[in-house]
Amino acid sequence: MSQFHRHLKVSWRDRLRNFINRKRGVALDKSVIIQRGTEILRFPRNVEVGAGTVIKKNAQICACNEQAKIKVGARTTIGDYAYIYASKQITIGSNVLIAPFCYLVDGNHGTSRSKPIRDQELEFAPITIEDDVWLGARVAVLPGITIGKGAILAAGSVATKSIPEYEIWGGVPARKLGERT
């Protein structure tokens, strides 16, 4: 059991937040903990969170349209102020550690000169974070990226391409630094 989980105290307010989110349609196991200030936005029925997952303070999880899906596996931790915005699909595996201030967004604005950026169609590509991944603080994962099982992405990194299993990447843009042993 992690140091964080060993000291985690579940309050009646945490249980109340779960109850309210389940009533809003979020697929939550009873063992999920959603801390204060966290918001599940727009289409809560399109969000599924696995057993034993902890979503820390002030995180935002948003299924941005009726077709968007967000699925979080079991025993995952989503850090304070993390932003997970899906316009198509974001899948996060089990036993994943997402540190504070991480940013996962599966859409991007068009960049044609023919009209203002704000008027262009969004471009979408799903994000997949496989099991046993660690995203350090302030990591950004761009559309279309897969982070392979057991991979680590160092703090402050920007994932602009997919990362193979058990590799350690870091930097802007992220590049391979090593492998887990």
Coordinates of N, CA and C in Angstrom, one line a residue:
M1 N 0.8 -1.2 0.0 CA 0.0 0.0 0.0 C 0.9 1.2 0.0
S2 N 0.5 2.2 -0.8 CA 1.3 3.4 -0.9 C 1.3 4.3 0.3
Q3 N 2.2 5.1 0.5 CA 2.3 6.1 1.7 C 1.0 6.9 1.7
F4 N 0.6 7.4 0.5 CA -0.6 8.2 0.4 C -1.8 7.4 0.9
H5 N -2.0 6.2 0.4 CA -3.2 5.4 0.7 C -3.2 5.0 2.2
R6 N -2.0 4.8 2.8 CA -1.9 4.4 4.2 C -2.5 5.5 5.1
H7 N -2.3 6.7 4.7 CA -2.8 7.8 5.6 C -4.1 8.5 5.1
L8 N -4.7 7.9 4.1 CA -5.9 8.5 3.5 C -7.1 8.3 4.5
K9 N -7.7 9.3 4.8 CA -8.9 9.2 5.7 C -10.2 9.6 4.8
V10 N -11.1 8.7 4.7 CA -12.3 8.9 3.9 C -13.3 9.6 4.8
S11 N -13.8 10.8 4.5 CA -14.8 11.5 5.3 C -16.2 11.3 4.8
W12 N -17.1 11.7 5.5 CA -18.5 11.6 5.1 C -18.7 12.5 3.9
R13 N -18.0 13.6 3.8 CA -18.1 14.5 2.6 C -17.6 13.8 1.3
D14 N -16.5 12.9 1.5 CA -16.1 12.1 0.3 C -17.2 11.2 -0.1
R15 N -17.8 10.5 0.8 CA -18.9 9.6 0.5 C -20.1 10.4 -0.1
L16 N -20.4 11.6 0.4 CA -21.5 12.4 -0.2 C -21.2 12.7 -1.7
R17 N -19.9 13.2 -1.9 CA -19.5 13.5 -3.3 C -19.7 12.3 -4.2
N18 N -19.3 11.1 -3.8 CA -19.6 9.9 -4.6 C -21.0 9.7 -4.9
F19 N -21.9 9.8 -3.8 CA -23.3 9.6 -4.0 C -23.9 10.6 -5.0
I20 N -23.5 11.9 -4.9 CA -24.0 12.9 -5.8 C -23.5 12.6 -7.2
N21 N -22.3 12.2 -7.4 CA -21.8 11.9 -8.8 C -22.4 10.7 -9.4
R22 N -22.7 9.7 -8.5 CA -23.4 8.5 -9.1 C -24.8 8.9 -9.5
K23 N -25.5 9.8 -8.7 CA -26.8 10.2 -9.1 C -26.8 11.0 -10.4
R24 N -25.6 11.7 -10.7 CA -25.5 12.5 -12.0 C -25.2 11.5 -13.1
G25 N -24.9 10.2 -12.8 CA -24.7 9.3 -13.9 C -23.2 8.8 -14.1
V26 N -22.3 9.3 -13.3 CA -20.9 8.8 -13.3 C -20.9 7.4 -12.8
A27 N -20.2 6.5 -13.6 CA -20.1 5.1 -13.2 C -18.9 5.0 -12.2
L28 N -19.3 5.0 -10.9 CA -18.3 5.0 -9.8 C -18.5 3.8 -8.9
D29 N -17.4 3.1 -8.6 CA -17.4 2.1 -7.6 C -17.5 2.8 -6.2
K30 N -18.1 2.1 -5.2 CA -18.3 2.7 -3.9 C -16.9 3.0 -3.3
S31 N -15.9 2.4 -3.7 CA -14.5 2.6 -3.1 C -13.8 3.8 -3.7
V32 N -14.3 4.4 -4.7 CA -13.7 5.6 -5.3 C -13.7 6.7 -4.3
I33 N -12.7 7.5 -4.3 CA -12.6 8.7 -3.4 C -12.5 9.9 -4.4
I34 N -13.4 10.9 -4.3 CA -13.3 12.1 -5.0 C -13.2 13.2 -4.0
Q35 N -12.1 13.9 -4.0 CA -11.8 14.9 -3.0 C -12.5 16.2 -3.4
R36 N -12.5 17.1 -2.4 CA -13.2 18.4 -2.6 C -12.7 19.2 -3.8
G37 N -13.6 20.0 -4.4 CA -13.2 20.8 -5.5 C -13.1 20.1 -6.8
T38 N -13.2 18.8 -6.8 CA -13.1 18.1 -8.1 C -14.4 18.2 -8.9
E39 N -14.3 18.4 -10.2 CA -15.5 18.5 -11.0 C -15.5 17.5 -12.1
I40 N -16.6 16.8 -12.3 CA -16.9 16.0 -13.4 C -17.9 16.7 -14.3
L41 N -17.4 17.2 -15.4 CA -18.2 18.2 -16.2 C -18.9 17.7 -17.4
R42 N -19.9 18.4 -17.9 CA -20.7 18.4 -19.1 C -21.5 17.1 -19.2
F43 N -20.8 15.9 -19.5 CA -21.6 14.7 -19.8 C -21.1 13.6 -18.8
P44 N -21.5 13.7 -17.5 CA -21.0 12.8 -16.5 C -21.3 11.3 -16.8
R45 N -22.4 11.1 -17.5 CA -22.8 9.7 -17.9 C -21.7 9.0 -18.7
N46 N -20.8 9.8 -19.3 CA -19.8 9.2 -20.2 C -18.5 9.0 -19.5
V47 N -18.5 9.1 -18.2 CA -17.3 8.9 -17.4 C -17.4 7.7 -16.5
E48 N -16.4 6.8 -16.5 CA -16.4 5.6 -15.7 C -15.1 5.6 -14.9
V49 N -15.2 5.3 -13.6 CA -14.0 5.3 -12.7 C -14.0 4.0 -12.0
G50 N -12.9 3.3 -12.0 CA -12.7 1.9 -11.4 C -12.5 2.0 -9.9
A51 N -12.7 0.8 -9.3 CA -12.6 0.6 -7.9 C -11.3 1.0 -7.3
G52 N -11.3 1.7 -6.1 CA -10.1 2.1 -5.4 C -9.4 3.2 -6.0
T53 N -10.0 3.9 -7.0 CA -9.3 5.1 -7.6 C -9.5 6.3 -6.7
V54 N -8.5 7.2 -6.6 CA -8.6 8.4 -5.8 C -8.4 9.6 -6.8
I55 N -9.3 10.5 -6.8 CA -9.2 11.7 -7.6 C -9.1 12.8 -6.6
K56 N -7.9 13.4 -6.6 CA -7.5 14.4 -5.6 C -8.1 15.8 -5.9
K57 N -7.9 16.7 -4.9 CA -8.5 18.0 -4.9 C -8.4 18.8 -6.2
N58 N -9.5 19.4 -6.6 CA -9.6 20.3 -7.7 C -9.3 19.8 -9.1
A59 N -9.3 18.5 -9.3 CA -9.1 17.9 -10.6 C -10.4 18.2 -11.4
Q60 N -10.2 18.3 -12.8 CA -11.4 18.4 -13.7 C -11.3 17.3 -14.7
I61 N -12.5 16.6 -14.8 CA -12.6 15.5 -15.7 C -13.8 15.9 -16.6
C62 N -13.6 16.0 -17.9 CA -14.7 16.5 -18.8 C -14.9 15.7 -20.0
A63 N -16.0 15.0 -20.2 CA -16.4 14.5 -21.4 C -17.1 15.6 -22.2
C64 N -16.4 16.2 -23.2 CA -16.8 17.5 -23.7 C -18.0 17.4 -24.7
N65 N -18.5 16.3 -25.1 CA -19.6 16.2 -25.9 C -20.3 14.8 -25.7
E66 N -21.5 14.6 -26.3 CA -22.2 13.4 -26.1 C -21.5 12.1 -26.5
Q67 N -20.6 12.2 -27.4 CA -19.9 11.0 -27.9 C -18.6 10.7 -27.1
A68 N -18.1 11.7 -26.4 CA -16.8 11.6 -25.7 C -16.9 10.6 -24.5
K69 N -15.9 9.8 -24.4 CA -15.8 8.8 -23.3 C -14.5 8.9 -22.5
I70 N -14.6 8.8 -21.2 CA -13.5 8.8 -20.3 C -13.6 7.5 -19.5
K71 N -12.6 6.7 -19.5 CA -12.6 5.5 -18.6 C -11.3 5.5 -17.8
V72 N -11.4 5.3 -16.5 CA -10.3 5.3 -15.6 C -10.3 3.9 -14.9
G73 N -9.2 3.2 -15.0 CA -9.1 1.8 -14.4 C -9.1 1.9 -12.8
A74 N -8.9 0.7 -12.3 CA -8.9 0.5 -10.8 C -7.6 1.0 -10.2
R75 N -7.7 1.4 -9.0 CA -6.5 1.8 -8.1 C -5.6 2.8 -8.8
T76 N -6.2 3.7 -9.5 CA -5.5 4.8 -10.1 C -5.6 6.0 -9.3
T77 N -4.5 6.9 -9.3 CA -4.6 8.1 -8.5 C -4.4 9.3 -9.5
I78 N -5.4 10.2 -9.5 CA -5.3 11.4 -10.3 C -5.1 12.6 -9.4
G79 N -3.9 13.3 -9.6 CA -3.4 14.3 -8.7 C -4.2 15.6 -8.7
D80 N -3.9 16.4 -7.7 CA -4.5 17.7 -7.6 C -4.4 18.5 -8.9
Y81 N -5.5 19.2 -9.2 CA -5.5 20.1 -10.4 C -5.2 19.4 -11.7
A82 N -5.3 18.1 -11.8 CA -5.2 17.5 -13.1 C -6.4 17.8 -14.0
Y83 N -6.1 17.9 -15.3 CA -7.2 18.2 -16.3 C -7.2 17.1 -17.3
I84 N -8.4 16.5 -17.4 CA -8.6 15.4 -18.4 C -9.8 15.8 -19.2
Y85 N -9.6 16.2 -20.4 CA -10.7 16.7 -21.3 C -10.7 15.8 -22.5
A86 N -11.9 15.1 -22.7 CA -12.0 14.2 -23.9 C -13.1 14.7 -24.8
S87 N -12.7 14.9 -26.1 CA -13.7 15.1 -27.1 C -14.0 13.9 -27.9
K88 N -13.2 12.9 -27.8 CA -13.4 11.6 -28.4 C -13.3 10.5 -27.4
Q89 N -12.0 10.2 -26.9 CA -11.9 9.1 -25.9 C -10.5 9.2 -25.2
I90 N -10.6 9.1 -23.9 CA -9.4 9.0 -23.1 C -9.5 7.8 -22.2
T91 N -8.6 6.8 -22.3 CA -8.6 5.6 -21.5 C -7.4 5.6 -20.7
I92 N -7.6 5.5 -19.4 CA -6.5 5.4 -18.4 C -6.6 4.0 -17.7
G93 N -5.5 3.3 -17.7 CA -5.5 1.9 -17.2 C -5.6 1.9 -15.6
S94 N -5.3 0.7 -15.1 CA -5.3 0.5 -13.7 C -3.9 0.7 -13.1
N95 N -3.8 1.1 -11.8 CA -2.6 1.3 -11.1 C -1.7 2.4 -11.7
V96 N -2.4 3.4 -12.3 CA -1.7 4.5 -12.9 C -1.6 5.7 -11.9
L97 N -0.4 6.3 -11.9 CA -0.2 7.5 -11.0 C -0.1 8.7 -11.9
I98 N -1.0 9.6 -11.7 CA -1.0 10.9 -12.4 C -0.8 12.0 -11.4
A99 N 0.3 12.6 -11.5 CA 0.7 13.6 -10.5 C -0.1 14.9 -10.7
P100 N 0.1 15.9 -9.7 CA -0.6 17.1 -9.8 C -0.3 17.9 -11.1
F101 N -1.3 18.6 -11.6 CA -1.2 19.6 -12.7 C -0.9 18.9 -14.1
C102 N -1.2 17.6 -14.2 CA -1.1 17.0 -15.5 C -2.3 17.4 -16.4
Y103 N -2.0 17.3 -17.7 CA -3.0 17.8 -18.7 C -3.1 16.8 -19.8
L104 N -4.3 16.2 -19.9 CA -4.6 15.2 -21.0 C -5.8 15.8 -21.8
V105 N -5.5 16.1 -23.1 CA -6.6 16.6 -23.9 C -6.4 15.9 -25.3
D106 N -7.5 15.3 -25.8 CA -7.5 14.6 -27.0 C -7.9 15.3 -28.3
G107 N -8.0 16.7 -28.1 CA -8.4 17.5 -29.3 C -7.5 18.7 -29.5
N108 N -7.5 19.2 -30.7 CA -6.6 20.3 -31.0 C -7.4 21.2 -32.0
H109 N -7.1 22.4 -32.1 CA -7.7 23.4 -33.0 C -7.0 23.2 -34.4
G110 N -7.7 23.5 -35.4 CA -7.1 23.5 -36.8 C -6.2 24.7 -36.9
T111 N -5.3 24.8 -37.8 CA -4.4 25.9 -37.9 C -4.3 26.5 -39.3
S112 N -5.3 26.2 -40.2 CA -5.3 26.8 -41.5 C -5.4 28.3 -41.4
R113 N -4.8 28.9 -42.4 CA -4.9 30.4 -42.5 C -6.2 30.9 -43.1
S114 N -7.0 30.0 -43.6 CA -8.2 30.4 -44.3 C -9.3 31.0 -43.4
K115 N -9.3 30.8 -42.1 CA -10.2 31.4 -41.2 C -9.6 31.4 -39.8
P116 N -10.2 32.3 -38.9 CA -9.6 32.4 -37.5 C -9.6 31.0 -36.8
I117 N -8.5 30.8 -36.0 CA -8.4 29.5 -35.3 C -9.6 29.2 -34.5
R118 N -10.2 30.1 -33.9 CA -11.4 29.9 -33.0 C -12.6 29.3 -33.8
D119 N -12.6 29.6 -35.2 CA -13.7 29.1 -36.0 C -13.4 27.8 -36.7
Q120 N -12.3 27.2 -36.5 CA -11.9 26.0 -37.2 C -12.4 24.8 -36.5
E121 N -12.7 23.7 -37.2 CA -13.1 22.5 -36.7 C -11.9 21.9 -35.8
L122 N -12.3 21.3 -34.7 CA -11.4 20.6 -33.8 C -11.0 19.3 -34.5
E123 N -9.7 18.9 -34.2 CA -9.2 17.6 -34.7 C -9.0 16.7 -33.4
F124 N -9.5 15.5 -33.5 CA -9.5 14.6 -32.3 C -8.7 13.3 -32.6
A125 N -8.1 12.8 -31.6 CA -7.4 11.5 -31.6 C -7.3 11.0 -30.2
P126 N -7.8 9.7 -30.0 CA -7.8 9.2 -28.6 C -6.5 9.1 -27.9
I127 N -6.5 9.2 -26.6 CA -5.4 9.1 -25.7 C -5.5 7.8 -25.0
T128 N -4.5 7.0 -24.9 CA -4.5 5.7 -24.1 C -3.3 5.7 -23.2
I129 N -3.6 5.6 -21.9 CA -2.6 5.4 -20.8 C -2.7 4.0 -20.3
E130 N -1.8 3.1 -20.6 CA -1.9 1.7 -20.2 C -1.6 1.6 -18.7
D131 N -1.7 0.3 -18.2 CA -1.6 0.0 -16.8 C -0.2 0.4 -16.3
D132 N -0.1 0.7 -15.0 CA 1.2 0.8 -14.2 C 2.0 1.9 -14.8
V133 N 1.4 3.0 -15.2 CA 2.2 4.2 -15.8 C 2.3 5.3 -14.7
W134 N 3.4 6.0 -14.7 CA 3.6 7.1 -13.8 C 3.8 8.4 -14.7
L135 N 2.9 9.4 -14.5 CA 3.0 10.7 -15.2 C 3.5 11.6 -14.1
G136 N 4.7 12.2 -14.2 CA 5.1 13.2 -13.2 C 4.4 14.5 -13.3
A137 N 4.6 15.3 -12.3 CA 3.9 16.6 -12.2 C 4.0 17.4 -13.5
R138 N 2.9 18.1 -13.9 CA 2.9 19.0 -15.0 C 3.2 18.4 -16.3
V139 N 2.9 17.1 -16.5 CA 3.0 16.4 -17.8 C 1.8 16.8 -18.7
A140 N 2.1 17.0 -19.9 CA 1.0 17.2 -20.9 C 1.1 16.0 -21.9
V141 N -0.1 15.4 -22.2 CA -0.2 14.3 -23.1 C -1.1 14.8 -24.3
L142 N -0.6 14.8 -25.5 CA -1.3 15.4 -26.6 C -2.2 14.4 -27.3
P143 N -3.1 14.8 -28.2 CA -4.0 13.9 -28.9 C -3.2 12.8 -29.6
G144 N -3.9 11.6 -29.6 CA -3.3 10.5 -30.4 C -2.2 9.7 -29.7
I145 N -1.9 10.0 -28.5 CA -0.7 9.4 -27.9 C -1.1 8.2 -27.1
T146 N -0.3 7.1 -27.1 CA -0.4 6.0 -26.2 C 0.8 5.9 -25.4
I147 N 0.6 5.8 -24.0 CA 1.7 5.6 -23.1 C 1.7 4.1 -22.7
G148 N 2.7 3.4 -23.1 CA 2.7 1.9 -22.9 C 2.8 1.5 -21.4
K149 N 2.4 0.3 -21.2 CA 2.4 -0.3 -19.9 C 3.7 -0.1 -19.2
G150 N 3.7 0.3 -17.9 CA 4.8 0.5 -17.1 C 5.7 1.6 -17.4
A151 N 5.4 2.5 -18.3 CA 6.2 3.6 -18.7 C 6.2 4.7 -17.7
I152 N 7.2 5.6 -17.7 CA 7.3 6.7 -16.8 C 7.6 7.9 -17.7
L153 N 6.8 9.0 -17.4 CA 7.0 10.3 -18.1 C 7.4 11.3 -17.1
A154 N 8.6 11.8 -17.2 CA 9.2 12.7 -16.2 C 8.4 14.0 -16.0
A155 N 8.5 14.6 -14.9 CA 7.8 15.9 -14.6 C 8.1 16.9 -15.6
G156 N 7.1 17.7 -16.0 CA 7.3 18.8 -16.9 C 7.4 18.4 -18.4
S157 N 7.2 17.1 -18.7 CA 7.4 16.6 -20.1 C 6.1 16.9 -20.9
V158 N 6.3 16.9 -22.2 CA 5.2 17.0 -23.2 C 5.4 15.8 -24.1
A159 N 4.4 14.9 -24.0 CA 4.4 13.7 -24.9 C 3.8 14.0 -26.2
T160 N 4.7 14.1 -27.2 CA 4.2 14.4 -28.6 C 4.2 13.2 -29.5
K161 N 4.7 12.1 -29.0 CA 4.6 10.8 -29.7 C 4.4 9.7 -28.6
S162 N 3.9 8.5 -29.1 CA 3.7 7.4 -28.2 C 4.9 6.9 -27.6
I163 N 4.8 6.4 -26.3 CA 5.9 5.9 -25.5 C 5.7 4.4 -25.3
P164 N 6.8 3.6 -25.7 CA 6.7 2.1 -25.6 C 6.7 1.7 -24.1
E165 N 6.3 0.4 -23.9 CA 6.2 -0.2 -22.6 C 7.5 0.0 -21.8
Y166 N 7.4 0.2 -20.5 CA 8.6 0.2 -19.6 C 9.7 1.2 -19.9
E167 N 9.5 2.1 -20.8 CA 10.5 3.1 -21.0 C 10.3 4.4 -20.2
I168 N 11.4 5.1 -19.9 CA 11.4 6.3 -19.2 C 11.7 7.5 -20.1
W169 N 10.7 8.4 -20.2 CA 10.9 9.5 -21.1 C 10.8 10.8 -20.4
G170 N 11.4 11.9 -20.9 CA 11.3 13.2 -20.3 C 11.7 14.3 -21.3
G171 N 11.3 15.5 -21.0 CA 11.7 16.7 -21.8 C 10.6 17.2 -22.6
V172 N 10.9 18.3 -23.3 CA 9.9 19.0 -24.2 C 10.6 19.2 -25.5
P173 N 10.1 18.5 -26.5 CA 9.2 17.3 -26.5 C 9.9 16.1 -25.8
A174 N 9.1 15.2 -25.2 CA 9.7 14.1 -24.5 C 10.5 13.2 -25.4
R175 N 11.6 12.7 -24.9 CA 12.4 11.7 -25.6 C 12.9 10.6 -24.6
K176 N 13.3 9.5 -25.1 CA 13.7 8.4 -24.3 C 14.9 8.7 -23.4
L177 N 14.8 8.5 -22.1 CA 15.9 8.7 -21.2 C 16.5 7.3 -20.7
G178 N 15.7 6.3 -20.7 CA 16.1 5.0 -20.2 C 15.0 4.0 -20.2
E179 N 15.2 2.9 -19.4 CA 14.2 1.9 -19.3 C 14.1 1.5 -17.9
R180 N 12.9 1.0 -17.5 CA 12.7 0.4 -16.1 C 13.4 -0.9 -16.1
T181 N 14.1 -1.2 -15.0 CA 14.8 -2.5 -14.8 C 14.0 -3.4 -13.9

